[in-house]
Amino acid sequence: MTTTKHHRSAGSPWDPATQISVDHRTPVPLYYQVASQIEEAIDSGALPVGARLDNEVDLATQLGLSRPTIRQAIGSLVDKGLVVRKRGAGTQVVFNRVKRSLELSSLFDDLSRIDQQPSTRVLVNEVITPSAEIAHILGISERDKALHLKRVRSARGEPIAQLQNYLPAGLIEPTDELLEEHGLYQLLRAAGVQLHAAQQTIGARVAAEAEADLLDEPTGAALLTMERTTYDQAGKVVEYGAHVYRASRYSFDLSLRGDT
C-alpha cells in the first residue's frame, strides 16, 4: 500500500497527513521513510524552528502506521538533535542542521546563503611567529610572521563551529569588527587575493573540555574536523584552516560522479 503525497499550497502549514508518503512494498523501513521526510521538511524550512508535530498517537493515526513505528521515527530525529519531545505537546523542531557542500567557500558565506543568520565571536586576532609546522604549510620562513585567527561561528545564535586560521602576514589586516561582520574569504577577495584551489581533509574526533564549552556540547561529544589549505592562482598558500564542527548540528554534503 502506498500513501500518496499531496502538494501543499503556498503559505499553508506543513501537514504530515498530506506531506508524508510511505510505501509498504519497498524494503526501506517505514520508520526511516517517515523520519527522512520530516528531516527534509526541517532542512527545507517547511518545518521551521519552533514548529510542532502532533503527538505519536495522532501521527500514527494520520499516517496509518503503528505507534512504535512513529516512536522510532521521532526517536531517530531526537538522536540527531533536530527535534525534542514535549510532554503533552507533541514534538518540537529545535534546529535545522546546517548542511554544507564541499566547495571553495567560507562558512560565513554558506550560512548567509541559506539564511542561517551567521554571527562570529573573535577569540584570537594577532600576528605571531609561526611554529615550524605552520610555517611549512604556509610556505614561509620560520622568521616570517603569520596572522593567527580563532573564532566561534554561530548560526541563528547557536554555536556550530570553532574556526582557526593561519595566513601569511600582510595579506589582510582585519579588525575584530570586520571579522565579526564578514567571512574570511570575503575579506581576502576584497583585498584582491584570488582564491584558486584548496586541499581539504575531513575527519572526526571527540570534543575536549575547552572546545565543548565553546560549542555548548558535553565533553566527549562527536565533532567533525576539517583542515583546508587554500592557494591563489600562482600556487601560493593564502590560508590554512583547522576547524571543528558540532556533529549534532552540522554535516558536509558530497556530490560524486561516475565515469562518463
Coordinates of C-alpha atoms in Angstrom, one line a residue:
M1 CA 0.0 0.0 0.0
T2 CA 1.3 3.5 -0.8
T3 CA 0.1 6.7 0.7
T4 CA 0.1 9.5 -1.8
K5 CA 1.7 12.8 -1.0
H6 CA -0.2 15.9 -2.0
H7 CA 1.5 19.3 -2.6
R8 CA 0.6 22.0 0.0
S9 CA -0.5 25.4 -1.2
A10 CA 1.9 28.3 -0.7
G11 CA 1.7 29.6 2.8
S12 CA -0.2 26.7 4.2
P13 CA 1.2 24.9 7.3
W14 CA 3.1 21.7 6.8
D15 CA 0.7 18.7 7.2
P16 CA 2.2 15.2 7.8
A17 CA -1.0 13.6 6.6
T18 CA -0.6 15.1 3.1
Q19 CA 3.2 15.7 3.0
I20 CA 4.5 12.2 4.2
S21 CA 4.2 9.2 1.9
V22 CA 5.0 5.7 2.9
D23 CA 5.5 2.7 0.6
H24 CA 4.9 -0.7 2.2
R25 CA 6.2 -2.5 -0.8
T26 CA 9.8 -1.3 -0.5
P27 CA 12.5 -2.8 1.8
V28 CA 13.1 0.6 3.3
P29 CA 11.9 0.6 6.9
L30 CA 8.7 2.5 7.5
Y31 CA 10.2 4.5 10.4
Y32 CA 13.1 5.6 8.1
Q33 CA 10.7 6.7 5.4
V34 CA 8.8 8.9 7.9
A35 CA 11.9 10.3 9.6
S36 CA 13.7 11.2 6.4
Q37 CA 10.7 13.1 5.1
I38 CA 10.3 15.0 8.3
E39 CA 14.1 15.8 8.2
E40 CA 13.7 17.0 4.6
A41 CA 10.9 19.3 5.7
I42 CA 13.1 20.7 8.5
D43 CA 16.1 21.2 6.1
S44 CA 13.9 23.0 3.6
G45 CA 12.3 25.3 6.2
A46 CA 8.8 23.9 5.7
L47 CA 9.1 22.9 9.4
P48 CA 10.9 25.9 10.9
V49 CA 12.5 26.0 14.4
G50 CA 9.7 26.0 17.0
A51 CA 7.2 24.2 14.8
R52 CA 5.4 21.3 16.5
L53 CA 4.4 17.9 15.2
D54 CA 1.3 16.1 16.6
N55 CA 1.8 13.5 19.3
E56 CA 2.8 10.0 18.3
V57 CA -0.8 8.6 18.6
D58 CA -2.2 11.3 16.3
L59 CA 0.7 10.9 13.8
A60 CA 0.2 7.1 13.7
T61 CA -3.5 7.6 13.0
Q62 CA -2.9 10.1 10.3
L63 CA -0.3 8.0 8.5
G64 CA -2.0 4.7 9.1
L65 CA 1.1 3.3 10.9
S66 CA 1.7 1.8 14.3
R67 CA 2.7 3.9 17.2
P68 CA 6.1 2.0 17.7
T69 CA 6.9 2.9 14.1
I70 CA 6.2 6.6 14.7
R71 CA 8.1 6.5 18.0
Q72 CA 11.1 5.0 16.3
A73 CA 11.0 7.7 13.6
I74 CA 10.8 10.5 16.1
G75 CA 13.5 8.9 18.2
S76 CA 15.9 9.0 15.3
L77 CA 15.2 12.7 14.8
V78 CA 15.8 13.3 18.5
D79 CA 19.1 11.5 18.3
K80 CA 20.2 13.8 15.5
G81 CA 19.3 16.8 17.6
L82 CA 16.6 18.1 15.2
V83 CA 13.6 17.8 17.5
V84 CA 12.7 17.4 21.1
R85 CA 9.8 15.6 22.7
K86 CA 7.5 17.9 24.8
R87 CA 5.3 16.0 27.2
G88 CA 1.6 16.7 26.3
A89 CA 2.6 18.9 23.4
G90 CA 4.0 16.5 20.8
T91 CA 7.4 17.1 19.2
Q92 CA 9.1 20.4 18.6
V93 CA 11.7 21.3 16.0
V94 CA 14.7 22.8 17.8
F95 CA 17.2 23.3 15.0
N96 CA 17.7 22.8 11.3
R97 CA 21.1 21.2 10.9
V98 CA 23.4 23.1 8.6
K99 CA 24.4 21.1 5.5
R100 CA 27.4 22.4 3.7
S101 CA 28.6 21.4 0.2
L102 CA 32.3 20.9 -0.2
E103 CA 33.3 23.8 -2.4
L104 CA 35.7 26.7 -2.2
S105 CA 33.5 29.0 0.0
S106 CA 33.6 30.2 3.6
L107 CA 31.3 29.0 6.3
F108 CA 30.0 32.6 6.7
D109 CA 29.1 32.8 3.0
D110 CA 27.3 29.4 3.2
L111 CA 25.3 30.3 6.3
S112 CA 24.3 33.6 4.8
R113 CA 23.2 32.0 1.6
I114 CA 20.8 29.7 3.4
D115 CA 19.5 32.4 5.8
Q116 CA 21.1 30.9 8.9
Q117 CA 22.0 34.4 10.3
P118 CA 25.7 33.8 11.0
S119 CA 27.4 35.6 13.8
T120 CA 31.0 35.5 14.9
R121 CA 32.9 35.8 18.2
V122 CA 36.6 36.6 17.8
L123 CA 38.8 34.8 20.3
V124 CA 42.3 35.5 18.7
N125 CA 43.4 38.0 16.1
E126 CA 47.1 38.5 16.3
V127 CA 50.3 38.4 14.2
I128 CA 52.6 35.7 15.5
T129 CA 55.9 34.0 14.8
P130 CA 54.6 30.7 13.5
S131 CA 55.7 27.2 14.5
A132 CA 57.9 25.3 12.1
E133 CA 54.8 23.2 11.1
I134 CA 52.6 26.2 10.3
A135 CA 55.5 28.0 8.5
H136 CA 56.0 24.9 6.4
I137 CA 52.3 24.7 5.5
L138 CA 52.2 28.4 4.6
G139 CA 55.4 28.2 2.6
I140 CA 57.1 30.9 4.6
S141 CA 60.3 31.1 6.6
E142 CA 60.1 30.5 10.4
R143 CA 61.5 34.0 10.7
D144 CA 58.4 35.4 8.8
K145 CA 55.2 36.4 10.6
A146 CA 51.8 34.9 10.2
L147 CA 48.3 36.1 11.1
H148 CA 46.5 33.8 13.6
L149 CA 42.7 33.9 13.8
K150 CA 40.5 31.9 16.1
R151 CA 36.7 32.4 16.1
V152 CA 33.5 30.8 17.1
R153 CA 30.9 30.9 14.4
S154 CA 27.2 30.6 15.3
A155 CA 24.0 30.1 13.2
R156 CA 20.8 31.7 14.5
G157 CA 22.5 32.4 17.8
E158 CA 23.7 28.8 18.4
P159 CA 27.4 28.0 18.1
I160 CA 28.2 25.4 15.5
A161 CA 32.0 25.7 14.8
Q162 CA 35.3 26.8 16.1
L163 CA 37.5 28.2 13.3
Q164 CA 41.2 28.5 13.5
N165 CA 43.2 30.0 10.6
Y166 CA 46.8 31.0 9.7
L167 CA 47.7 33.4 6.9
P168 CA 51.0 34.8 5.7
A169 CA 51.2 38.2 7.4
G170 CA 50.4 41.2 5.2
L171 CA 47.6 39.7 3.0
I172 CA 44.9 41.3 5.2
E173 CA 44.9 43.2 8.5
P174 CA 41.3 42.7 9.7
T175 CA 39.9 44.3 12.8
D176 CA 37.8 42.2 15.2
E177 CA 34.8 44.2 13.9
L178 CA 35.5 43.2 10.3
L179 CA 35.9 39.6 11.3
E180 CA 32.6 39.7 13.1
E181 CA 30.7 41.1 10.1
H182 CA 32.4 39.3 7.2
G183 CA 33.7 35.9 6.3
L184 CA 37.5 35.4 5.8
Y185 CA 37.2 34.7 2.1
Q186 CA 35.1 37.9 1.7
L187 CA 38.0 39.9 3.3
L188 CA 40.6 38.1 1.2
R189 CA 38.8 38.7 -2.1
A190 CA 38.2 42.4 -1.1
A191 CA 41.9 42.7 -0.7
G192 CA 42.5 41.4 -4.2
V193 CA 43.5 37.9 -3.3
Q194 CA 42.3 35.4 -5.9
L195 CA 41.3 32.1 -4.4
H196 CA 42.0 29.4 -6.9
A197 CA 42.1 25.9 -5.3
A198 CA 42.2 24.2 -2.0
Q199 CA 43.2 20.8 -0.5
Q200 CA 40.8 19.7 2.2
T201 CA 40.7 16.8 4.7
I202 CA 37.6 15.9 6.7
G203 CA 37.7 13.7 9.9
A204 CA 36.1 13.3 13.3
R205 CA 37.0 13.2 16.9
V206 CA 35.6 13.9 20.3
A207 CA 35.4 17.3 22.0
A208 CA 38.0 18.3 24.6
E209 CA 36.7 20.3 27.5
A210 CA 37.6 23.7 26.2
E211 CA 36.0 23.0 22.8
A212 CA 32.9 21.6 24.4
D213 CA 32.5 24.8 26.5
L214 CA 32.8 27.0 23.4
L215 CA 30.4 24.9 21.3
D216 CA 27.8 24.2 24.0
E217 CA 28.4 20.4 23.9
P218 CA 29.3 17.9 26.6
T219 CA 32.9 16.9 26.8
G220 CA 33.5 13.9 24.6
A221 CA 30.7 14.8 22.1
A222 CA 31.3 14.0 18.5
L223 CA 33.0 16.7 16.4
L224 CA 33.6 16.9 12.7
T225 CA 37.1 18.2 11.7
M226 CA 38.2 20.0 8.6
E227 CA 41.7 21.0 7.6
R228 CA 42.0 23.2 4.4
T229 CA 44.9 24.7 2.6
T230 CA 43.9 27.3 0.1
Y231 CA 46.1 28.5 -2.9
D232 CA 46.0 31.5 -5.2
Q233 CA 46.4 31.4 -9.0
A234 CA 50.1 31.4 -8.6
G235 CA 50.1 28.3 -6.4
K236 CA 51.0 30.2 -3.2
V237 CA 49.3 29.3 0.0
V238 CA 47.0 32.1 1.2
E239 CA 45.5 30.4 4.3
Y240 CA 45.4 27.3 6.3
G241 CA 42.4 26.4 8.4
A242 CA 41.9 23.8 11.1
H243 CA 38.2 23.8 12.1
V244 CA 35.9 21.7 14.3
Y245 CA 32.1 21.5 13.9
R246 CA 29.4 20.2 16.1
A247 CA 28.3 16.8 14.6
S248 CA 24.9 17.2 16.1
R249 CA 24.3 20.5 14.2
Y250 CA 26.4 20.2 11.1
S251 CA 27.2 18.0 8.1
F252 CA 29.0 18.1 4.8
D253 CA 27.4 17.1 1.5
L254 CA 29.5 15.5 -1.2
S255 CA 28.5 15.0 -4.8
L256 CA 30.2 12.1 -6.6
R257 CA 30.2 11.4 -10.3
G258 CA 30.7 8.2 -12.1
D259 CA 32.6 7.7 -15.4
T260 CA 31.1 9.5 -18.4

